[in-house]
mmCIF file of N, CA and C in Angstrom:
data_model
loop_
_atom_site.group_PDB
_atom_site.id
_atom_site.type_symbol
_atom_site.label_atom_id
_atom_site.label_comp_id
_atom_site.label_asym_id
_atom_site.label_seq_id
_atom_site.Cartn_x
_atom_site.Cartn_y
_atom_site.Cartn_z
ATOM 1 N N MET A 26 0.866 -1.158 -0.161
ATOM 2 C CA MET A 26 0.026 0.271 0.146
ATOM 3 C C MET A 26 0.770 1.417 0.022
ATOM 4 N N ARG A 27 0.735 2.359 -0.840
ATOM 5 C CA ARG A 27 1.313 3.303 -0.906
ATOM 6 C C ARG A 27 0.826 4.398 0.032
ATOM 7 N N THR A 28 1.518 5.114 0.559
ATOM 8 C CA THR A 28 1.059 6.216 1.468
ATOM 9 C C THR A 28 1.384 7.558 0.728
ATOM 10 N N ALA A 29 0.500 8.831 1.063
ATOM 11 C CA ALA A 29 0.801 10.059 0.402
ATOM 12 C C ALA A 29 1.999 10.509 1.116
ATOM 13 N N PRO A 30 2.903 11.335 0.597
ATOM 14 C CA PRO A 30 3.853 12.193 1.157
ATOM 15 C C PRO A 30 3.302 12.953 2.025
ATOM 16 N N SER A 31 4.217 13.321 3.299
ATOM 17 C CA SER A 31 3.641 14.086 4.162
ATOM 18 C C SER A 31 4.256 15.612 3.684
ATOM 19 N N TRP A 32 3.722 16.648 4.168
ATOM 20 C CA TRP A 32 3.933 18.131 4.002
ATOM 21 C C TRP A 32 5.695 18.357 3.885
ATOM 22 N N ASN A 33 6.059 17.839 4.928
ATOM 23 C CA ASN A 33 7.459 17.906 5.130
ATOM 24 C C ASN A 33 8.406 17.381 4.132
ATOM 25 N N THR A 34 7.884 16.273 3.537
ATOM 26 C CA THR A 34 8.638 15.731 2.545
ATOM 27 C C THR A 34 8.593 16.318 0.953
ATOM 28 N N LEU A 35 7.561 17.304 1.002
ATOM 29 C CA LEU A 35 7.215 17.662 -0.512
ATOM 30 C C LEU A 35 8.358 18.944 -0.678
ATOM 31 N N PRO A 36 8.813 18.820 -1.841
ATOM 32 C CA PRO A 36 9.783 20.069 -2.340
ATOM 33 C C PRO A 36 9.504 21.258 -1.956
ATOM 34 N N GLU A 37 10.134 22.009 -1.467
ATOM 35 C CA GLU A 37 10.049 23.409 -0.895
ATOM 36 C C GLU A 37 9.350 24.404 -1.968
ATOM 37 N N ASP A 38 9.515 24.352 -3.326
ATOM 38 C CA ASP A 38 8.772 24.963 -4.135
ATOM 39 C C ASP A 38 7.373 24.619 -4.333
ATOM 40 N N LEU A 39 7.236 23.375 -4.119
ATOM 41 C CA LEU A 39 5.984 22.726 -4.280
ATOM 42 C C LEU A 39 5.003 23.233 -3.067
ATOM 43 N N GLN A 40 5.571 22.995 -1.733
ATOM 44 C CA GLN A 40 4.993 23.768 -0.664
ATOM 45 C C GLN A 40 4.572 25.177 -0.790
ATOM 46 N N LEU A 41 5.447 25.975 -1.318
ATOM 47 C CA LEU A 41 5.037 27.351 -1.477
ATOM 48 C C LEU A 41 4.090 27.507 -2.676
ATOM 49 N N VAL A 42 3.987 26.694 -3.665
ATOM 50 C CA VAL A 42 2.853 27.064 -4.680
ATOM 51 C C VAL A 42 1.395 26.557 -3.989
ATOM 52 N N LEU A 43 1.613 25.461 -3.116
ATOM 53 C CA LEU A 43 0.094 24.840 -2.559
ATOM 54 C C LEU A 43 -0.227 25.999 -1.487
ATOM 55 N N SER A 44 0.675 26.393 -0.764
ATOM 56 C CA SER A 44 0.396 27.656 0.110
ATOM 57 C C SER A 44 -0.319 28.652 -0.504
ATOM 58 N N ARG A 45 0.340 29.137 -1.381
ATOM 59 C CA ARG A 45 -0.171 30.289 -2.052
ATOM 60 C C ARG A 45 -1.430 30.147 -2.887
ATOM 61 N N GLU A 46 -1.739 29.079 -3.152
ATOM 62 C CA GLU A 46 -2.830 28.779 -3.916
ATOM 63 C C GLU A 46 -4.051 28.341 -2.662
ATOM 64 N N ALA A 47 -3.636 28.006 -1.743
ATOM 65 C CA ALA A 47 -4.719 27.800 -0.446
ATOM 66 C C ALA A 47 -5.097 29.245 -0.039
ATOM 67 N N LEU A 48 -4.188 30.177 0.057
ATOM 68 C CA LEU A 48 -4.296 31.425 0.722
ATOM 69 C C LEU A 48 -5.203 32.275 -0.351
ATOM 70 N N ARG A 49 -5.069 32.019 -1.824
ATOM 71 C CA ARG A 49 -5.836 32.705 -2.769
ATOM 72 C C ARG A 49 -7.229 32.222 -2.632
ATOM 73 N N ARG A 50 -7.400 31.128 -2.456
ATOM 74 C CA ARG A 50 -8.873 30.307 -2.407
ATOM 75 C C ARG A 50 -9.429 30.761 -1.071
ATOM 76 N N ALA A 51 -8.992 30.986 0.008
ATOM 77 C CA ALA A 51 -9.377 31.564 1.212
ATOM 78 C C ALA A 51 -9.825 32.844 1.031
ATOM 79 N N ALA A 52 -8.962 33.635 0.320
ATOM 80 C CA ALA A 52 -9.316 35.129 0.372
ATOM 81 C C ALA A 52 -10.479 35.341 -0.577
ATOM 82 N N GLU A 53 -10.615 34.441 -1.846
ATOM 83 C CA GLU A 53 -11.700 34.142 -2.467
ATOM 84 C C GLU A 53 -12.978 34.058 -2.130
ATOM 85 N N THR A 54 -12.898 32.999 -1.137
ATOM 86 C CA THR A 54 -14.041 32.536 -0.379
ATOM 87 C C THR A 54 -14.552 33.864 0.634
ATOM 88 N N LEU A 55 -13.518 34.521 1.348
ATOM 89 C CA LEU A 55 -13.931 35.603 2.113
ATOM 90 C C LEU A 55 -14.974 36.831 1.430
ATOM 91 N N ALA A 56 -14.260 36.797 0.209
ATOM 92 C CA ALA A 56 -14.711 38.144 -0.690
ATOM 93 C C ALA A 56 -16.076 37.658 -1.225
ATOM 94 N N GLU A 57 -16.180 36.150 -1.628
ATOM 95 C CA GLU A 57 -17.390 35.791 -2.045
ATOM 96 C C GLU A 57 -18.583 36.128 -0.680
ATOM 97 N N HIS A 58 -18.299 35.484 0.332
ATOM 98 C CA HIS A 58 -18.999 35.406 1.573
ATOM 99 C C HIS A 58 -19.574 36.956 1.804
ATOM 100 N N ALA A 59 -18.482 38.028 1.713
ATOM 101 C CA ALA A 59 -18.771 39.266 1.902
ATOM 102 C C ALA A 59 -20.042 39.712 0.807
ATOM 103 N N GLU A 60 -19.864 39.516 -0.212
ATOM 104 C CA GLU A 60 -20.823 39.905 -1.433
ATOM 105 C C GLU A 60 -22.147 39.162 -1.260
ATOM 106 N N LEU A 61 -22.027 38.050 -0.783
ATOM 107 C CA LEU A 61 -23.460 37.157 -0.304
ATOM 108 C C LEU A 61 -24.035 37.957 0.671
ATOM 109 N N LEU A 62 -23.393 38.378 1.978
ATOM 110 C CA LEU A 62 -24.026 39.055 3.017
ATOM 111 C C LEU A 62 -24.583 40.464 2.513
ATOM 112 N N ALA A 63 -23.725 41.087 1.713
ATOM 113 C CA ALA A 63 -24.225 42.326 1.047
ATOM 114 C C ALA A 63 -25.597 42.290 0.382
ATOM 115 N N GLU A 64 -25.670 41.172 -0.343
ATOM 116 C CA GLU A 64 -26.794 41.004 -1.247
ATOM 117 C C GLU A 64 -27.952 40.448 -0.088
ATOM 118 N N GLU A 65 -27.748 39.734 0.738
ATOM 119 C CA GLU A 65 -28.577 39.331 1.752
ATOM 120 C C GLU A 65 -29.257 40.613 2.420
ATOM 121 N N MET A 66 -28.381 41.485 3.037
ATOM 122 C CA MET A 66 -28.651 42.782 3.407
ATOM 123 C C MET A 66 -29.824 43.558 2.653
ATOM 124 N N GLU A 67 -29.307 43.529 1.176
ATOM 125 C CA GLU A 67 -30.150 44.501 0.421
ATOM 126 C C GLU A 67 -31.490 43.885 0.138
ATOM 127 N N ARG A 68 -31.653 42.670 0.043
ATOM 128 C CA ARG A 68 -33.000 42.096 -0.057
ATOM 129 C C ARG A 68 -33.635 42.223 1.387
ATOM 130 N N GLY A 69 -33.275 42.380 2.455
ATOM 131 C CA GLY A 69 -33.938 42.661 3.743
ATOM 132 C C GLY A 69 -34.107 41.219 4.427
ATOM 133 N N THR A 70 -32.959 40.240 4.113
ATOM 134 C CA THR A 70 -33.076 39.047 4.637
ATOM 135 C C THR A 70 -32.275 39.292 5.997
ATOM 136 N N LEU A 71 -31.213 40.006 5.887
ATOM 137 C CA LEU A 71 -30.540 40.241 7.289
ATOM 138 C C LEU A 71 -30.590 41.622 7.471
ATOM 139 N N ALA A 72 -30.718 42.204 8.702
ATOM 140 C CA ALA A 72 -30.679 43.402 9.174
ATOM 141 C C ALA A 72 -29.745 44.375 8.511
ATOM 142 N N ASP A 73 -29.907 45.248 7.958
ATOM 143 C CA ASP A 73 -28.803 46.281 7.402
ATOM 144 C C ASP A 73 -28.632 47.531 8.256
ATOM 145 N N ARG A 74 -27.361 47.404 8.776
ATOM 146 C CA ARG A 74 -26.655 48.465 9.593
ATOM 147 C C ARG A 74 -25.657 49.149 8.957
ATOM 148 N N GLY A 75 -25.846 49.554 7.610
ATOM 149 C CA GLY A 75 -24.995 50.112 7.136
ATOM 150 C C GLY A 75 -23.790 49.116 6.453
ATOM 151 N N GLY A 76 -23.780 47.658 6.215
ATOM 152 C CA GLY A 76 -23.272 46.907 5.873
ATOM 153 C C GLY A 76 -22.747 46.502 4.594
ATOM 154 N N PRO A 77 -23.779 46.508 3.654
ATOM 155 C CA PRO A 77 -23.441 46.326 2.098
ATOM 156 C C PRO A 77 -22.413 46.798 1.667
ATOM 157 N N ASP A 78 -22.339 48.319 1.850
ATOM 158 C CA ASP A 78 -21.358 48.987 1.418
ATOM 159 C C ASP A 78 -19.748 48.722 1.939
ATOM 160 N N ALA A 79 -19.987 48.395 2.976
ATOM 161 C CA ALA A 79 -18.629 47.903 3.759
ATOM 162 C C ALA A 79 -18.328 46.814 3.558
ATOM 163 N N LEU A 80 -18.974 45.918 3.380
ATOM 164 C CA LEU A 80 -18.684 44.282 2.924
ATOM 165 C C LEU A 80 -18.343 44.357 1.542
ATOM 166 N N ARG A 81 -18.908 45.177 0.593
ATOM 167 C CA ARG A 81 -18.241 45.191 -0.910
ATOM 168 C C ARG A 81 -16.915 45.504 -0.592
ATOM 169 N N LEU A 82 -16.819 46.800 -0.052
ATOM 170 C CA LEU A 82 -15.211 47.540 0.123
ATOM 171 C C LEU A 82 -14.417 46.407 0.746
ATOM 172 N N PHE A 83 -14.843 45.653 1.549
ATOM 173 C CA PHE A 83 -13.970 44.499 2.169
ATOM 174 C C PHE A 83 -13.675 43.387 1.229
ATOM 175 N N ALA A 84 -14.516 43.189 0.470
ATOM 176 C CA ALA A 84 -14.425 42.088 -0.616
ATOM 177 C C ALA A 84 -13.320 42.647 -1.731
ATOM 178 N N ALA A 85 -13.601 44.026 -2.102
ATOM 179 C CA ALA A 85 -12.465 44.550 -2.953
ATOM 180 C C ALA A 85 -10.999 44.701 -2.389
ATOM 181 N N VAL A 86 -11.045 44.977 -1.263
ATOM 182 C CA VAL A 86 -9.571 45.032 -0.455
ATOM 183 C C VAL A 86 -9.122 43.645 -0.392
ATOM 184 N N VAL A 87 -9.888 42.738 -0.145
ATOM 185 C CA VAL A 87 -9.468 41.178 -0.180
ATOM 186 C C VAL A 87 -8.945 40.882 -1.593
ATOM 187 N N ARG A 88 -9.469 41.044 -2.399
ATOM 188 C CA ARG A 88 -9.235 40.567 -3.661
ATOM 189 C C ARG A 88 -7.887 41.364 -4.431
ATOM 190 N N VAL A 89 -7.911 42.605 -4.033
ATOM 191 C CA VAL A 89 -6.777 43.280 -4.381
ATOM 192 C C VAL A 89 -5.460 42.783 -3.788
ATOM 193 N N THR A 90 -5.634 42.951 -2.495
ATOM 194 C CA THR A 90 -4.599 42.532 -1.495
ATOM 195 C C THR A 90 -4.093 41.171 -2.095
ATOM 196 N N ASN A 91 -4.909 40.182 -2.192
ATOM 197 C CA ASN A 91 -4.580 38.639 -2.629
ATOM 198 C C ASN A 91 -3.698 38.929 -3.910
ATOM 199 N N ALA A 92 -4.192 39.620 -4.803
ATOM 200 C CA ALA A 92 -3.806 39.644 -6.203
ATOM 201 C C ALA A 92 -2.163 40.042 -6.202
ATOM 202 N N GLU A 93 -2.150 41.499 -5.540
ATOM 203 C CA GLU A 93 -0.541 41.946 -5.392
ATOM 204 C C GLU A 93 0.077 41.304 -4.633
ATOM 205 N N ALA A 94 -0.183 40.467 -3.628
ATOM 206 C CA ALA A 94 0.531 39.830 -2.635
ATOM 207 C C ALA A 94 1.205 38.472 -3.224
ATOM 208 N N PHE A 95 0.226 37.827 -4.078
ATOM 209 C CA PHE A 95 0.542 36.502 -4.347
ATOM 210 C C PHE A 95 0.768 36.200 -5.742
ATOM 211 N N GLY A 96 -0.039 36.838 -6.522
ATOM 212 C CA GLY A 96 -0.114 36.903 -7.985
ATOM 213 C C GLY A 96 -0.284 35.338 -8.436
ATOM 214 N N PRO A 97 -0.347 34.955 -9.565
ATOM 215 C CA PRO A 97 -0.754 33.760 -10.274
ATOM 216 C C PRO A 97 -0.254 32.799 -9.601
ATOM 217 N N VAL A 98 -0.986 31.403 -9.483
ATOM 218 C CA VAL A 98 -0.035 30.149 -9.019
ATOM 219 C C VAL A 98 0.820 29.855 -10.075
ATOM 220 N N GLY A 99 2.181 29.215 -9.562
ATOM 221 C CA GLY A 99 3.117 28.982 -10.554
ATOM 222 C C GLY A 99 3.927 29.581 -10.944
ATOM 223 N N HIS A 100 4.084 31.139 -10.449
ATOM 224 C CA HIS A 100 4.900 32.386 -10.843
ATOM 225 C C HIS A 100 5.584 32.498 -9.571
ATOM 226 N N ALA A 101 5.984 31.461 -8.653
ATOM 227 C CA ALA A 101 6.661 32.144 -7.432
ATOM 228 C C ALA A 101 7.904 32.819 -7.667
#
């Protein structure tokens, strides 16, 4: 039976690519959730306490910061 390699046995460049992709996906998930919350507030499903604009700003900041900090996968 073959076992999967552990994180520590992976080459460093592969660890970096995988880490950056995980961070990119996490940032995109946060941005998408912020957009969904803003839409729910606009529909009246959630109480609006000035949140939709702030959530959209947060989503934009997450996306811009992610793009500038990590760049495309495979270009480390």
